[in-house]
Amino acid sequence: MRGGRRSSFYYPISLNLHGKKCVVVGGGVVARRKVKGLLEHGAKVEVISPSVCSEIGELAKAGEISVKGKKYEPGDLHGAFMVIVATDESETNLEVAQEARRRKIPVNVVDSPEQSDFIVPAIVRREDLVIAVSTGGKSPALARKIRTRLEKIFAEEYASLTDLLDEVRSELKQEQITLSGDEWQEALDLDLLLTLLRNGQRGGAKTSLWASLKAVALRRH
């Protein structure tokens, strides 16, 4: 907060959607993007729309999602963990948002942050490494532009680095070596590790990381 002004009411959070029912109201191109994003995170997706685009139809035929081929009606949100509204009908959008709030279900109305409990940021994903970009709903286009730039900076080797760090952390625990967050920061030579991984030298990267971590740990004694 700067000068007493609140910068945003949105609290960044990562939700576990695995196996949870997420309802998407709408069946067009925007709804398709939302459906695909939810599926990528393990959600159980239900689409409510009298008509759907071809890709949503194909997902339904494959059994990956369920589709209610009708207009939204009160009661359709029963059992939902999350709701995303992606129609071009303002009255429907409002009705869905109101029912979601009555049921205490978080709702996102696409392109209407004032009606939404949450917004969906632009995402850069490198397997388990996820970088989210949000403008608080003010400019999704800007968020997507920034995402495009970040995709060039955070290339695919960051996924390998994330896996390597997880592997080494587990090995440290087995050896009962504990390092603080600051010590990890000190030990990480990102440029060196990323160069080695980019060149396919994972073993060399691991050896280098272990050497740095042990050197940091020894300095405490």
PDB file of C-alpha atoms in Angstrom:
ATOM      1  CA  MET A   1       0.000   0.000   0.000  1.00  0.00           C
ATOM      2  CA  ARG A   2       1.514   3.324  -1.056  1.00  0.00           C
ATOM      3  CA  GLY A   3       0.367   6.656   0.342  1.00  0.00           C
ATOM      4  CA  GLY A   4      -2.578   4.987   2.051  1.00  0.00           C
ATOM      5  CA  ARG A   5      -3.866   3.636  -1.257  1.00  0.00           C
ATOM      6  CA  ARG A   6      -4.630  -0.065  -1.538  1.00  0.00           C
ATOM      7  CA  SER A   7      -2.870  -1.441  -4.628  1.00  0.00           C
ATOM      8  CA  SER A   8      -5.185  -4.431  -5.120  1.00  0.00           C
ATOM      9  CA  PHE A   9      -7.866  -6.450  -3.369  1.00  0.00           C
ATOM     10  CA  TYR A  10      -6.719  -9.651  -5.095  1.00  0.00           C
ATOM     11  CA  TYR A  11      -4.599 -12.040  -3.043  1.00  0.00           C
ATOM     12  CA  PRO A  12      -2.332 -14.243  -5.203  1.00  0.00           C
ATOM     13  CA  ILE A  13      -2.935 -17.908  -4.405  1.00  0.00           C
ATOM     14  CA  SER A  14      -2.407 -21.330  -5.981  1.00  0.00           C
ATOM     15  CA  LEU A  15      -5.412 -23.644  -5.614  1.00  0.00           C
ATOM     16  CA  ASN A  16      -5.436 -27.427  -5.796  1.00  0.00           C
ATOM     17  CA  LEU A  17      -8.260 -28.204  -8.254  1.00  0.00           C
ATOM     18  CA  HIS A  18      -7.579 -31.918  -8.607  1.00  0.00           C
ATOM     19  CA  GLY A  19     -10.872 -33.789  -8.756  1.00  0.00           C
ATOM     20  CA  LYS A  20     -12.910 -30.715  -7.848  1.00  0.00           C
ATOM     21  CA  LYS A  21     -16.043 -29.778  -9.783  1.00  0.00           C
ATOM     22  CA  CYS A  22     -15.562 -26.548 -11.705  1.00  0.00           C
ATOM     23  CA  VAL A  23     -18.481 -25.162 -13.700  1.00  0.00           C
ATOM     24  CA  VAL A  24     -17.968 -23.092 -16.856  1.00  0.00           C
ATOM     25  CA  VAL A  25     -21.067 -21.261 -18.082  1.00  0.00           C
ATOM     26  CA  GLY A  26     -20.644 -20.565 -21.793  1.00  0.00           C
ATOM     27  CA  GLY A  27     -19.513 -22.603 -24.769  1.00  0.00           C
ATOM     28  CA  GLY A  28     -17.527 -20.304 -27.048  1.00  0.00           C
ATOM     29  CA  VAL A  29     -13.850 -19.627 -27.699  1.00  0.00           C
ATOM     30  CA  VAL A  30     -13.252 -17.926 -24.344  1.00  0.00           C
ATOM     31  CA  ALA A  31     -14.994 -20.764 -22.502  1.00  0.00           C
ATOM     32  CA  ARG A  32     -12.803 -23.224 -24.399  1.00  0.00           C
ATOM     33  CA  ARG A  33      -9.645 -21.533 -23.073  1.00  0.00           C
ATOM     34  CA  LYS A  34     -10.977 -21.657 -19.534  1.00  0.00           C
ATOM     35  CA  VAL A  35     -11.960 -25.316 -19.873  1.00  0.00           C
ATOM     36  CA  LYS A  36      -8.514 -26.275 -21.145  1.00  0.00           C
ATOM     37  CA  GLY A  37      -6.817 -24.426 -18.291  1.00  0.00           C
ATOM     38  CA  LEU A  38      -8.992 -26.159 -15.704  1.00  0.00           C
ATOM     39  CA  LEU A  39      -8.338 -29.585 -17.238  1.00  0.00           C
ATOM     40  CA  GLU A  40      -4.594 -28.964 -17.167  1.00  0.00           C
ATOM     41  CA  HIS A  41      -4.903 -28.601 -13.405  1.00  0.00           C
ATOM     42  CA  GLY A  42      -6.917 -31.749 -12.839  1.00  0.00           C
ATOM     43  CA  ALA A  43     -10.364 -30.217 -12.377  1.00  0.00           C
ATOM     44  CA  LYS A  44     -13.598 -32.072 -13.047  1.00  0.00           C
ATOM     45  CA  VAL A  45     -15.178 -29.693 -15.573  1.00  0.00           C
ATOM     46  CA  GLU A  46     -18.854 -29.207 -16.340  1.00  0.00           C
ATOM     47  CA  VAL A  47     -19.902 -26.839 -19.143  1.00  0.00           C
ATOM     48  CA  ILE A  48     -23.371 -25.301 -19.235  1.00  0.00           C
ATOM     49  CA  SER A  49     -24.382 -23.854 -22.608  1.00  0.00           C
ATOM     50  CA  PRO A  50     -27.079 -24.495 -25.239  1.00  0.00           C
ATOM     51  CA  SER A  51     -24.324 -24.714 -27.864  1.00  0.00           C
ATOM     52  CA  VAL A  52     -20.574 -25.297 -27.661  1.00  0.00           C
ATOM     53  CA  CYS A  53     -17.618 -24.804 -29.989  1.00  0.00           C
ATOM     54  CA  SER A  54     -16.165 -27.833 -31.748  1.00  0.00           C
ATOM     55  CA  GLU A  55     -13.233 -28.288 -29.365  1.00  0.00           C
ATOM     56  CA  ILE A  56     -15.475 -28.336 -26.287  1.00  0.00           C
ATOM     57  CA  GLY A  57     -17.704 -30.817 -28.112  1.00  0.00           C
ATOM     58  CA  GLU A  58     -14.704 -33.050 -28.811  1.00  0.00           C
ATOM     59  CA  LEU A  59     -13.640 -32.953 -25.163  1.00  0.00           C
ATOM     60  CA  ALA A  60     -17.150 -33.995 -24.168  1.00  0.00           C
ATOM     61  CA  LYS A  61     -17.171 -36.873 -26.685  1.00  0.00           C
ATOM     62  CA  ALA A  62     -13.839 -38.049 -25.303  1.00  0.00           C
ATOM     63  CA  GLY A  63     -15.314 -38.085 -21.809  1.00  0.00           C
ATOM     64  CA  GLU A  64     -12.887 -35.464 -20.509  1.00  0.00           C
ATOM     65  CA  ILE A  65     -15.661 -33.042 -19.527  1.00  0.00           C
ATOM     66  CA  SER A  66     -19.425 -33.082 -19.120  1.00  0.00           C
ATOM     67  CA  VAL A  67     -21.744 -30.720 -20.983  1.00  0.00           C
ATOM     68  CA  LYS A  68     -25.264 -29.647 -20.109  1.00  0.00           C
ATOM     69  CA  GLY A  69     -26.642 -28.529 -23.465  1.00  0.00           C
ATOM     70  CA  LYS A  70     -29.004 -25.884 -22.171  1.00  0.00           C
ATOM     71  CA  LYS A  71     -29.164 -22.332 -20.895  1.00  0.00           C
ATOM     72  CA  TYR A  72     -28.130 -21.723 -17.307  1.00  0.00           C
ATOM     73  CA  GLU A  73     -30.863 -22.128 -14.699  1.00  0.00           C
ATOM     74  CA  PRO A  74     -30.808 -21.487 -10.935  1.00  0.00           C
ATOM     75  CA  GLY A  75     -29.572 -24.599  -9.172  1.00  0.00           C
ATOM     76  CA  ASP A  76     -27.038 -25.508 -11.867  1.00  0.00           C
ATOM     77  CA  LEU A  77     -24.150 -24.587  -9.576  1.00  0.00           C
ATOM     78  CA  HIS A  78     -24.977 -27.189  -6.933  1.00  0.00           C
ATOM     79  CA  GLY A  79     -21.814 -28.924  -5.726  1.00  0.00           C
ATOM     80  CA  ALA A  80     -19.414 -26.653  -7.596  1.00  0.00           C
ATOM     81  CA  PHE A  81     -16.064 -25.724  -6.084  1.00  0.00           C
ATOM     82  CA  MET A  82     -15.490 -22.870  -8.546  1.00  0.00           C
ATOM     83  CA  VAL A  83     -17.457 -21.119 -11.293  1.00  0.00           C
ATOM     84  CA  ILE A  84     -16.283 -19.300 -14.409  1.00  0.00           C
ATOM     85  CA  VAL A  85     -18.811 -17.345 -16.481  1.00  0.00           C
ATOM     86  CA  ALA A  86     -17.912 -16.801 -20.138  1.00  0.00           C
ATOM     87  CA  THR A  87     -21.064 -15.723 -21.956  1.00  0.00           C
ATOM     88  CA  ASP A  88     -21.855 -12.523 -23.858  1.00  0.00           C
ATOM     89  CA  GLU A  89     -25.182 -12.143 -22.037  1.00  0.00           C
ATOM     90  CA  SER A  90     -24.857  -9.644 -19.193  1.00  0.00           C
ATOM     91  CA  GLU A  91     -28.097 -10.758 -17.546  1.00  0.00           C
ATOM     92  CA  THR A  92     -26.962 -14.387 -17.449  1.00  0.00           C
ATOM     93  CA  ASN A  93     -23.561 -13.367 -16.135  1.00  0.00           C
ATOM     94  CA  LEU A  94     -25.181 -11.449 -13.288  1.00  0.00           C
ATOM     95  CA  GLU A  95     -27.570 -14.290 -12.412  1.00  0.00           C
ATOM     96  CA  VAL A  96     -24.755 -16.837 -12.266  1.00  0.00           C
ATOM     97  CA  ALA A  97     -22.576 -14.547 -10.148  1.00  0.00           C
ATOM     98  CA  GLN A  98     -25.428 -13.935  -7.724  1.00  0.00           C
ATOM     99  CA  GLU A  99     -26.178 -17.643  -7.308  1.00  0.00           C
ATOM    100  CA  ALA A 100     -22.496 -18.406  -6.803  1.00  0.00           C
ATOM    101  CA  ARG A 101     -22.282 -15.836  -4.028  1.00  0.00           C
ATOM    102  CA  ARG A 102     -25.415 -17.160  -2.349  1.00  0.00           C
ATOM    103  CA  ARG A 103     -23.792 -20.583  -2.348  1.00  0.00           C
ATOM    104  CA  LYS A 104     -20.433 -19.115  -1.253  1.00  0.00           C
ATOM    105  CA  ILE A 105     -18.736 -20.420  -4.407  1.00  0.00           C
ATOM    106  CA  PRO A 106     -15.873 -18.317  -5.837  1.00  0.00           C
ATOM    107  CA  VAL A 107     -16.888 -16.944  -9.230  1.00  0.00           C
ATOM    108  CA  ASN A 108     -15.046 -15.312 -12.108  1.00  0.00           C
ATOM    109  CA  VAL A 109     -17.010 -13.390 -14.726  1.00  0.00           C
ATOM    110  CA  VAL A 110     -14.746 -12.986 -17.747  1.00  0.00           C
ATOM    111  CA  ASP A 111     -13.935  -9.333 -18.536  1.00  0.00           C
ATOM    112  CA  SER A 112     -15.911  -8.162 -15.492  1.00  0.00           C
ATOM    113  CA  PRO A 113     -13.631  -7.918 -12.447  1.00  0.00           C
ATOM    114  CA  GLU A 114     -16.270  -5.949 -10.539  1.00  0.00           C
ATOM    115  CA  GLN A 115     -18.541  -9.024 -10.637  1.00  0.00           C
ATOM    116  CA  SER A 116     -15.737 -11.470  -9.865  1.00  0.00           C
ATOM    117  CA  ASP A 117     -14.366 -12.920  -6.643  1.00  0.00           C
ATOM    118  CA  PHE A 118     -11.135 -13.855  -8.399  1.00  0.00           C
ATOM    119  CA  ILE A 119      -9.366 -13.216 -11.671  1.00  0.00           C
ATOM    120  CA  VAL A 120      -7.314 -15.656 -13.715  1.00  0.00           C
ATOM    121  CA  PRO A 121      -3.775 -14.397 -14.360  1.00  0.00           C
ATOM    122  CA  ALA A 122      -1.717 -14.926 -17.490  1.00  0.00           C
ATOM    123  CA  ILE A 123       0.483 -17.962 -16.865  1.00  0.00           C
ATOM    124  CA  VAL A 124       4.009 -18.969 -17.826  1.00  0.00           C
ATOM    125  CA  ARG A 125       4.372 -22.690 -17.070  1.00  0.00           C
ATOM    126  CA  ARG A 126       7.558 -24.684 -17.100  1.00  0.00           C
ATOM    127  CA  GLU A 127       6.186 -27.914 -15.613  1.00  0.00           C
ATOM    128  CA  ASP A 128       6.163 -27.297 -11.831  1.00  0.00           C
ATOM    129  CA  LEU A 129       7.505 -23.757 -12.171  1.00  0.00           C
ATOM    130  CA  VAL A 130       4.544 -21.418 -12.621  1.00  0.00           C
ATOM    131  CA  ILE A 131       4.773 -17.642 -13.031  1.00  0.00           C
ATOM    132  CA  ALA A 132       1.527 -15.686 -12.874  1.00  0.00           C
ATOM    133  CA  VAL A 133       1.037 -12.174 -14.261  1.00  0.00           C
ATOM    134  CA  SER A 134      -1.960 -10.059 -13.297  1.00  0.00           C
ATOM    135  CA  THR A 135      -2.995  -6.429 -13.632  1.00  0.00           C
ATOM    136  CA  GLY A 136      -5.867  -6.828 -11.186  1.00  0.00           C
ATOM    137  CA  GLY A 137      -8.270  -7.086 -14.100  1.00  0.00           C
ATOM    138  CA  LYS A 138      -7.340  -3.651 -15.452  1.00  0.00           C
ATOM    139  CA  SER A 139      -5.645  -4.854 -18.629  1.00  0.00           C
ATOM    140  CA  PRO A 140      -5.610  -8.569 -19.513  1.00  0.00           C
ATOM    141  CA  ALA A 141      -3.920  -7.614 -22.795  1.00  0.00           C
ATOM    142  CA  LEU A 142      -0.956  -6.127 -20.910  1.00  0.00           C
ATOM    143  CA  ALA A 143      -0.723  -9.226 -18.719  1.00  0.00           C
ATOM    144  CA  ARG A 144      -0.557 -11.402 -21.845  1.00  0.00           C
ATOM    145  CA  LYS A 145       2.112  -9.155 -23.392  1.00  0.00           C
ATOM    146  CA  ILE A 146       4.241  -9.459 -20.253  1.00  0.00           C
ATOM    147  CA  ARG A 147       3.696 -13.222 -20.258  1.00  0.00           C
ATOM    148  CA  THR A 148       5.059 -13.390 -23.818  1.00  0.00           C
ATOM    149  CA  ARG A 149       8.217 -11.601 -22.714  1.00  0.00           C
ATOM    150  CA  LEU A 150       8.631 -13.840 -19.684  1.00  0.00           C
ATOM    151  CA  GLU A 151       8.272 -16.956 -21.847  1.00  0.00           C
ATOM    152  CA  LYS A 152      11.451 -15.904 -23.660  1.00  0.00           C
ATOM    153  CA  ILE A 153      13.325 -15.278 -20.414  1.00  0.00           C
ATOM    154  CA  PHE A 154      12.214 -18.408 -18.568  1.00  0.00           C
ATOM    155  CA  ALA A 155      13.022 -21.075 -21.138  1.00  0.00           C
ATOM    156  CA  GLU A 156      12.483 -24.839 -20.872  1.00  0.00           C
ATOM    157  CA  GLU A 157      15.656 -25.467 -18.856  1.00  0.00           C
ATOM    158  CA  TYR A 158      13.919 -23.861 -15.870  1.00  0.00           C
ATOM    159  CA  ALA A 159      11.734 -26.975 -15.662  1.00  0.00           C
ATOM    160  CA  SER A 160      14.874 -29.128 -15.402  1.00  0.00           C
ATOM    161  CA  LEU A 161      16.295 -26.785 -12.784  1.00  0.00           C
ATOM    162  CA  THR A 162      13.137 -27.034 -10.683  1.00  0.00           C
ATOM    163  CA  ASP A 163      13.305 -30.840 -10.780  1.00  0.00           C
ATOM    164  CA  LEU A 164      17.000 -30.799  -9.896  1.00  0.00           C
ATOM    165  CA  LEU A 165      16.459 -28.526  -6.901  1.00  0.00           C
ATOM    166  CA  ASP A 166      13.640 -30.736  -5.644  1.00  0.00           C
ATOM    167  CA  GLU A 167      15.846 -33.814  -5.979  1.00  0.00           C
ATOM    168  CA  VAL A 168      18.731 -32.216  -4.095  1.00  0.00           C
ATOM    169  CA  ARG A 169      16.438 -30.899  -1.354  1.00  0.00           C
ATOM    170  CA  SER A 170      15.204 -34.453  -0.746  1.00  0.00           C
ATOM    171  CA  GLU A 171      18.773 -35.739  -0.577  1.00  0.00           C
ATOM    172  CA  LEU A 172      19.714 -32.996   1.889  1.00  0.00           C
ATOM    173  CA  LYS A 173      16.843 -34.042   4.141  1.00  0.00           C
ATOM    174  CA  GLN A 174      18.005 -37.650   4.026  1.00  0.00           C
ATOM    175  CA  GLU A 175      21.457 -36.537   5.138  1.00  0.00           C
ATOM    176  CA  GLN A 176      19.846 -34.295   7.782  1.00  0.00           C
ATOM    177  CA  ILE A 177      21.427 -31.169   6.339  1.00  0.00           C
ATOM    178  CA  THR A 178      19.275 -28.100   6.895  1.00  0.00           C
ATOM    179  CA  LEU A 179      19.816 -24.846   5.041  1.00  0.00           C
ATOM    180  CA  SER A 180      17.937 -21.589   5.434  1.00  0.00           C
ATOM    181  CA  GLY A 181      16.291 -19.800   2.556  1.00  0.00           C
ATOM    182  CA  ASP A 182      19.096 -17.237   2.539  1.00  0.00           C
ATOM    183  CA  GLU A 183      21.702 -19.999   2.365  1.00  0.00           C
ATOM    184  CA  TRP A 184      19.942 -21.562  -0.603  1.00  0.00           C
ATOM    185  CA  GLN A 185      19.942 -18.154  -2.286  1.00  0.00           C
ATOM    186  CA  GLU A 186      23.666 -17.830  -1.647  1.00  0.00           C
ATOM    187  CA  ALA A 187      24.417 -21.281  -3.035  1.00  0.00           C
ATOM    188  CA  LEU A 188      22.394 -20.966  -6.233  1.00  0.00           C
ATOM    189  CA  ASP A 189      24.513 -19.904  -9.190  1.00  0.00           C
ATOM    190  CA  LEU A 190      21.621 -19.690 -11.630  1.00  0.00           C
ATOM    191  CA  ASP A 191      23.664 -18.706 -14.665  1.00  0.00           C
ATOM    192  CA  LEU A 192      26.026 -21.656 -14.256  1.00  0.00           C
ATOM    193  CA  LEU A 193      23.289 -24.183 -13.497  1.00  0.00           C
ATOM    194  CA  LEU A 194      21.092 -23.065 -16.391  1.00  0.00           C
ATOM    195  CA  THR A 195      24.018 -23.143 -18.826  1.00  0.00           C
ATOM    196  CA  LEU A 196      24.901 -26.691 -17.791  1.00  0.00           C
ATOM    197  CA  LEU A 197      21.286 -27.847 -18.064  1.00  0.00           C
ATOM    198  CA  ARG A 198      20.853 -26.117 -21.417  1.00  0.00           C
ATOM    199  CA  ASN A 199      23.850 -28.087 -22.683  1.00  0.00           C
ATOM    200  CA  GLY A 200      22.489 -31.383 -21.381  1.00  0.00           C
ATOM    201  CA  GLN A 201      24.965 -31.611 -18.497  1.00  0.00           C
ATOM    202  CA  ARG A 202      22.554 -32.448 -15.683  1.00  0.00           C
ATOM    203  CA  GLY A 203      25.165 -34.447 -13.780  1.00  0.00           C
ATOM    204  CA  GLY A 204      27.554 -31.521 -13.871  1.00  0.00           C
ATOM    205  CA  ALA A 205      24.832 -29.175 -12.689  1.00  0.00           C
ATOM    206  CA  LYS A 206      24.046 -31.453  -9.753  1.00  0.00           C
ATOM    207  CA  THR A 207      27.711 -31.775  -8.795  1.00  0.00           C
ATOM    208  CA  SER A 208      28.139 -28.001  -8.934  1.00  0.00           C
ATOM    209  CA  LEU A 209      25.024 -27.409  -6.843  1.00  0.00           C
ATOM    210  CA  TRP A 210      26.076 -29.919  -4.196  1.00  0.00           C
ATOM    211  CA  ALA A 211      29.527 -28.317  -3.967  1.00  0.00           C
ATOM    212  CA  SER A 212      28.014 -24.862  -3.467  1.00  0.00           C
ATOM    213  CA  LEU A 213      25.539 -26.084  -0.848  1.00  0.00           C
ATOM    214  CA  LYS A 214      28.215 -27.909   1.137  1.00  0.00           C
ATOM    215  CA  ALA A 215      30.481 -24.860   1.020  1.00  0.00           C
ATOM    216  CA  VAL A 216      27.685 -22.684   2.408  1.00  0.00           C
ATOM    217  CA  ALA A 217      26.891 -25.240   5.118  1.00  0.00           C
ATOM    218  CA  LEU A 218      30.549 -25.488   6.170  1.00  0.00           C
ATOM    219  CA  ARG A 219      30.813 -21.717   6.602  1.00  0.00           C
ATOM    220  CA  ARG A 220      28.343 -21.960   9.475  1.00  0.00           C
ATOM    221  CA  HIS A 221      30.802 -24.044  11.515  1.00  0.00           C
TER     222      HIS A 221
END
